Structures are given as structure tokens and as C-alpha cells.
Short mmCIF file of C-alpha atoms in Angstrom, two decimals:
data_model
loop_
_atom_site.label_atom_id
_atom_site.label_comp_id
_atom_site.label_asym_id
_atom_site.label_seq_id
_atom_site.Cartn_x
_atom_site.Cartn_y
_atom_site.Cartn_z
CA MET A 17 57.42 96.59 96.04
CA ARG A 18 60.04 93.89 95.96
CA PRO A 19 62.91 94.21 98.47
CA VAL A 20 66.48 94.79 97.31
CA LEU A 21 69.71 93.22 98.56
CA LEU A 22 73.03 94.99 97.96
CA THR A 23 76.14 92.86 98.42
CA ARG A 24 79.02 95.16 97.47
CA PRO A 25 81.17 96.43 100.39
CA LEU A 26 81.09 100.05 101.47
CA PRO A 27 81.73 102.71 100.37
CA CYS A 28 80.92 101.63 96.80
CA SER A 29 77.34 100.62 97.64
CA GLN A 30 76.49 103.67 99.77
CA GLN A 31 75.35 106.00 96.99
CA LEU A 32 73.16 103.36 95.35
CA GLN A 33 71.61 102.40 98.68
CA THR A 34 70.76 106.05 99.40
CA GLN A 35 69.21 106.51 95.95
CA LEU A 36 67.09 103.37 96.25
CA GLU A 37 65.89 104.27 99.74
CA GLN A 38 64.96 107.74 98.53
CA ALA A 39 62.89 106.01 95.83
CA GLY A 40 60.94 104.26 98.59
CA LEU A 41 62.51 100.80 98.34
CA SER A 42 63.32 98.46 101.21
CA VAL A 43 67.08 97.90 100.96
CA ALA A 44 69.23 95.41 102.85
CA HIS A 45 73.01 95.77 102.72
CA LEU A 46 74.93 92.55 103.37
CA PRO A 47 78.46 92.57 101.94
CA THR A 48 79.58 89.12 100.84
CA LEU A 49 83.27 90.07 100.62
CA ALA A 50 85.58 91.58 103.21
CA LEU A 51 88.27 93.88 101.80
CA ASN A 52 91.49 94.65 103.63
CA PRO A 53 94.78 96.32 102.67
CA MET A 54 97.63 93.96 101.84
CA SER A 55 101.28 94.91 102.22
CA ARG A 56 104.15 92.74 101.00
CA PRO A 57 107.46 94.62 101.45
CA GLU A 58 109.41 92.63 98.84
CA HIS A 59 106.68 93.10 96.24
CA GLU A 60 106.31 96.79 97.07
CA ALA A 61 110.07 97.26 96.69
CA GLN A 62 109.83 95.90 93.14
CA ILE A 63 106.93 98.26 92.37
CA GLN A 64 108.92 101.21 93.75
CA ASN A 65 112.00 100.32 91.67
CA GLN A 66 109.97 100.21 88.45
CA TRP A 67 107.52 103.00 89.32
CA HIS A 68 108.81 105.55 86.81
CA ASP A 69 108.84 102.94 84.02
CA TYR A 70 105.06 102.49 84.03
CA THR A 71 103.36 104.44 81.28
CA GLY A 72 99.88 103.36 82.38
CA VAL A 73 98.34 102.23 85.68
CA ILE A 74 95.01 100.36 85.51
CA PHE A 75 92.66 100.20 88.51
CA VAL A 76 90.16 97.34 88.46
CA SER A 77 87.68 99.02 90.84
CA GLN A 78 87.01 101.91 93.19
CA HIS A 79 88.36 99.78 96.01
CA ALA A 80 91.63 99.22 94.11
CA ALA A 81 91.97 102.98 93.63
CA GLN A 82 91.36 103.75 97.30
CA PHE A 83 93.74 101.10 98.63
CA ALA A 84 96.44 102.11 96.12
CA PHE A 85 96.06 105.76 97.14
CA GLU A 86 96.65 104.85 100.79
CA HIS A 87 99.65 102.66 99.96
CA MET A 88 101.15 105.34 97.71
CA GLN A 89 100.95 107.88 100.51
CA ARG A 90 102.73 105.46 102.83
CA LEU A 91 105.42 104.65 100.23
CA GLY A 92 105.90 108.24 99.06
CA LEU A 93 104.83 107.51 95.47
CA ASN A 94 103.28 110.01 93.07
CA PHE A 95 102.15 109.81 89.46
CA SER A 96 104.00 111.62 86.71
CA GLN A 97 101.72 113.67 84.47
CA ASN A 98 102.98 111.47 81.62
CA THR A 99 101.44 108.39 83.25
CA TRP A 100 97.85 107.68 82.23
CA LEU A 101 95.42 106.16 84.71
CA GLY A 102 92.95 103.64 83.35
CA THR A 103 89.77 101.93 84.53
CA VAL A 104 86.88 99.91 83.16
CA GLY A 105 83.97 102.00 84.45
CA GLN A 106 82.71 105.51 84.97
CA GLY A 107 82.29 105.02 88.74
CA THR A 108 85.96 104.21 89.22
CA LEU A 109 86.90 107.01 86.83
CA ALA A 110 85.11 109.45 89.14
CA THR A 111 87.03 108.01 92.10
CA LEU A 112 90.35 108.44 90.27
CA THR A 113 89.64 112.09 89.48
CA SER A 114 88.69 112.74 93.11
CA LEU A 115 91.78 111.01 94.54
CA TRP A 116 94.19 112.64 92.05
CA PRO A 117 92.41 115.92 91.17
CA THR A 118 95.46 117.52 89.51
CA HIS A 119 96.11 114.58 87.20
CA THR A 120 95.03 115.10 83.59
CA SER A 121 95.54 111.80 81.75
CA PHE A 122 92.80 109.19 82.16
CA ILE A 123 91.64 106.35 79.90
CA ALA A 124 88.27 104.60 80.23
CA PRO A 125 85.87 102.93 77.81
CA ASP A 126 83.77 105.26 75.73
CA VAL A 127 80.35 105.77 77.32
CA ASN A 128 78.81 104.02 74.30
CA ASP A 129 81.20 101.07 74.54
CA SER A 130 81.07 98.14 76.96
CA GLN A 131 82.25 99.08 80.44
CA ASP A 132 84.60 96.13 80.86
CA SER A 133 88.12 94.92 80.12
CA GLU A 134 87.47 94.69 76.40
CA GLY A 135 86.09 98.23 76.27
CA LEU A 136 89.08 99.57 78.18
CA TRP A 137 91.51 97.78 75.89
CA ARG A 138 89.85 99.33 72.84
CA ALA A 139 90.24 102.74 74.48
CA ILE A 140 93.91 102.04 75.25
CA THR A 141 94.68 100.95 71.69
CA THR A 142 93.13 104.10 70.24
CA SER A 143 94.72 106.47 72.79
CA THR A 144 98.28 105.20 73.03
CA ASN A 145 101.15 103.76 71.05
CA LEU A 146 101.14 100.16 72.29
CA ALA A 147 104.80 99.67 71.41
CA ASP A 148 105.82 102.23 74.05
CA GLN A 149 103.76 100.93 76.96
CA ARG A 150 104.56 99.27 80.27
CA LEU A 151 101.50 98.64 82.41
CA LEU A 152 100.70 98.12 86.08
CA ILE A 153 97.36 96.57 87.03
CA VAL A 154 96.18 97.40 90.56
CA ARG A 155 93.85 94.76 91.98
CA ALA A 156 93.32 92.21 94.78
CA GLN A 157 94.89 88.75 94.68
CA THR A 158 92.89 87.97 91.53
CA GLY A 159 90.82 89.83 88.95
CA ARG A 160 90.95 91.27 85.43
CA ASP A 161 93.12 88.46 84.10
CA VAL A 162 91.67 89.26 80.67
CA LEU A 163 93.50 92.60 80.64
CA ARG A 164 96.79 90.98 81.52
CA GLN A 165 96.29 88.37 78.80
CA MET A 166 95.56 91.05 76.19
CA ALA A 167 98.71 92.92 77.20
CA GLN A 168 100.78 89.75 76.96
CA THR A 169 99.31 88.96 73.54
CA ALA A 170 100.40 92.44 72.39
CA ASP A 171 103.89 91.86 73.90
CA ILE A 172 103.37 94.70 76.38
CA PRO A 173 105.16 94.31 79.75
CA CYS A 174 102.51 94.16 82.45
CA ASP A 175 102.94 93.83 86.21
CA ILE A 176 100.38 93.23 88.96
CA TRP A 177 100.13 95.18 92.20
CA ALA A 178 97.95 93.16 94.58
CA CYS A 179 97.45 95.80 97.26
CA TYR A 180 94.35 94.43 99.00
CA THR A 181 92.60 91.16 99.78
CA ARG A 182 89.07 89.98 98.98
CA GLN A 183 87.80 87.25 101.28
CA THR A 184 84.40 85.80 102.07
CA SER A 185 82.71 87.86 104.75
CA VAL A 186 81.14 85.32 107.10
CA TRP A 187 77.80 86.75 108.17
CA SER A 188 77.01 87.13 111.84
CA ALA A 189 73.82 85.71 113.34
CA GLU A 190 72.30 89.20 113.08
CA GLN A 191 73.22 89.46 109.40
CA MET A 192 71.86 85.98 108.70
CA THR A 193 68.57 87.02 110.31
CA GLN A 194 68.56 90.11 108.10
CA PHE A 195 68.98 87.91 105.03
CA GLN A 196 66.16 85.62 106.16
CA GLN A 197 63.89 88.65 106.46
CA PHE A 198 64.86 89.69 102.93
CA ASP A 199 64.32 86.11 101.70
CA ALA A 200 60.70 86.02 102.94
CA GLN A 201 59.58 86.98 99.42
CA PRO A 202 61.31 87.00 96.03
CA GLY A 203 63.31 90.20 95.68
CA LEU A 204 66.20 91.67 93.75
CA MET A 205 69.83 90.79 94.54
CA VAL A 206 72.60 92.99 93.13
CA ILE A 207 75.78 90.99 92.52
CA THR A 208 78.79 92.77 91.00
CA SER A 209 81.37 89.98 90.71
CA ILE A 210 81.74 86.21 90.43
CA ASP A 211 83.71 86.23 93.68
CA GLY A 212 80.85 88.07 95.34
CA LEU A 213 78.31 85.48 94.19
CA ASN A 214 80.54 82.61 95.32
CA ALA A 215 80.86 84.29 98.71
CA LEU A 216 77.07 84.64 98.94
CA LEU A 217 76.54 80.94 98.22
CA ALA A 218 79.30 80.03 100.69
CA GLN A 219 77.18 81.45 103.53
CA PHE A 220 74.95 78.39 103.17
CA ASP A 221 77.56 75.68 102.57
CA SER A 222 76.82 73.88 105.82
CA LYS A 223 73.09 74.53 106.04
CA PRO A 224 70.01 74.19 103.81
CA PRO A 225 69.72 77.07 101.31
CA PRO A 226 67.02 79.65 102.04
CA LYS A 227 63.68 78.78 100.50
CA ASN A 228 63.69 81.65 97.99
CA LEU A 229 67.43 81.88 97.28
CA TYR A 230 67.14 80.90 93.63
CA GLN A 231 63.79 82.66 93.18
CA HIS A 232 65.24 86.13 93.57
CA SER A 233 66.02 88.17 90.48
CA LEU A 234 69.76 88.51 90.24
CA ILE A 235 71.01 91.82 88.82
CA THR A 236 74.56 92.00 87.60
CA LEU A 237 76.85 94.12 85.44
CA HIS A 238 78.52 91.84 82.92
CA PRO A 239 77.60 88.85 80.71
CA ARG A 240 80.37 86.71 82.26
CA ILE A 241 78.86 87.16 85.72
CA ALA A 242 75.37 86.53 84.34
CA GLU A 243 76.47 83.28 82.70
CA PHE A 244 78.11 82.13 85.94
CA ALA A 245 74.92 82.93 87.89
CA LYS A 246 72.77 80.93 85.48
CA ASN A 247 75.13 77.96 85.76
CA ALA A 248 74.88 78.26 89.55
CA GLY A 249 71.11 77.81 89.38
CA PHE A 250 69.62 81.31 89.10
CA ASN A 251 66.93 81.50 86.42
CA ASP A 252 66.06 85.21 86.43
CA VAL A 253 69.36 86.98 85.74
CA ARG A 254 69.26 90.57 84.47
CA LEU A 255 72.07 92.71 83.06
CA CYS A 256 72.26 96.38 83.94
CA PRO A 257 75.11 98.91 83.55
CA VAL A 258 76.21 100.32 86.87
CA ALA A 259 75.20 103.82 85.79
CA ASP A 260 71.60 102.65 85.26
CA LEU A 261 71.10 100.69 88.50
CA ALA A 262 69.50 103.55 90.43
CA ARG A 263 66.98 104.09 87.61
CA GLN A 264 66.26 100.49 86.64
CA ILE A 265 66.02 98.76 90.02
CA PRO A 266 62.92 100.73 91.18
CA ILE A 267 61.20 99.77 87.91
CA TRP A 268 61.97 96.09 88.43
CA ALA A 269 61.00 96.33 92.10
CA GLN A 270 57.45 97.21 91.10
CA SER A 271 57.03 94.19 88.79
#
């Protein structure tokens, strides 16, 4: 069985790690990004002043939802039932419904559509009157610029709430040893963002790359990430929807 490396920070990777270990796989968890809450009083004051004008709030990830929830509690903000909450994937949708269990208006891509910005935008256009919208995108410093561009093209006011930071997590000596143990044979690396892959490669900026780094199969969620990985030098890049990872990875691990 080929070993598996998960690189997404907790808690988002915990369920997948448990499922893979229950399937008998050897799983290493080495987050490549460190996530921390970010508070900018002047920016938050603007968000508070316009809070009741937002007809839709889009969360780019489970992390964005969790950090926003904590900030909203601190700032005394609540969602009106007339405000829809949007996201690009079913995992984040489940997080939204758990954080705001009494809320009733959610928009996400159809399960048969692509689970990405384009899929969410198609769901928004079919579920709302675009002329009446004002959007807030909740994210880190960067991310989901495609959504903002689509809103601007449609002349929809769209603000950004950067409520957390994503920075390269510099691995400790112990973590580097753990990666070297994983790298002893070609395995499967799960990468969920371009930033995450850049952060992985940055671990080896000042040292020779591990012998099998580019021999591992790289599993990712979206064609844009896959294209970036191929341009970075990875030859075996595989696409898999997040909902299918727990089923598909054990199959690939046996090949």
C-alpha cells in the first residue's frame, strides 16, 4: 500500500485522515499552511456599517466559515433570515449548517455541477435576482478572485472580508523527518490549493529536494490546481472531488 500525505490544516483534514486510517492506510499529516484569525478594526467597522446591506455572504472554505463565526460573536453580528449564505463545496455547506443551524437560506453548486467558483455562480444566477444583490466574500488575504470578478462583470457590489491569514507553515525538524519517512517510496500527496502547494515546495527552498518529491502522485480538487502542479514539475496529477477522496484514495494506494 502506498503511503498518503495530507497537507490541509486541521480540523478540515481530520475526518479524511480518520477514514483513510480506518481503511488501513499509512497517513502522514503535515499542514503546509498556518491559519490564524486576523482582526483589522477599521475594516471591521466598515463591515459592521454595511452588514444589513449584504444580501449574500460567500464563504470560500470551512476555515473561512469558522473564523467568521468567531469574529461575528465578538462583534455582535447575526445573519438576517433574508441573507443567503453561499459556498463552493458540500463540505463547507455542512459547516455552515452546523454553525448557523437555524438559518434556512443557503446556496451551493448543484451536486452534479462543478464544485468551484463557476458552479457557485451558476447557482447564484438561478436562485437570485442579480440586480438586487450586494455580496460579501469571506476569505483570507487572497482567494476566490474569480467570484469577485464575476460579480464586478455583472455590476454587483462585492466586498471582501479578510478575517484570517494563510502563511507558510515552516516545518520543524520532527516534521521534516516525518516527511522524509513518507518520501522513502512514491506515495499519494493530497493538495487542496495552489497556496498549499507553493508552501510545500517552499519547505525545500534552501536545501536539495527530497529524492521522490516529484515521483509522488499528487491528488487535487480542481483543474486550475492540477495545471499549476504540472507546471511545477509533477507528472502524475489526479483530480478527485472532495466528496470522493475517502473512497478513491484507498483504490489508488493499492496501485
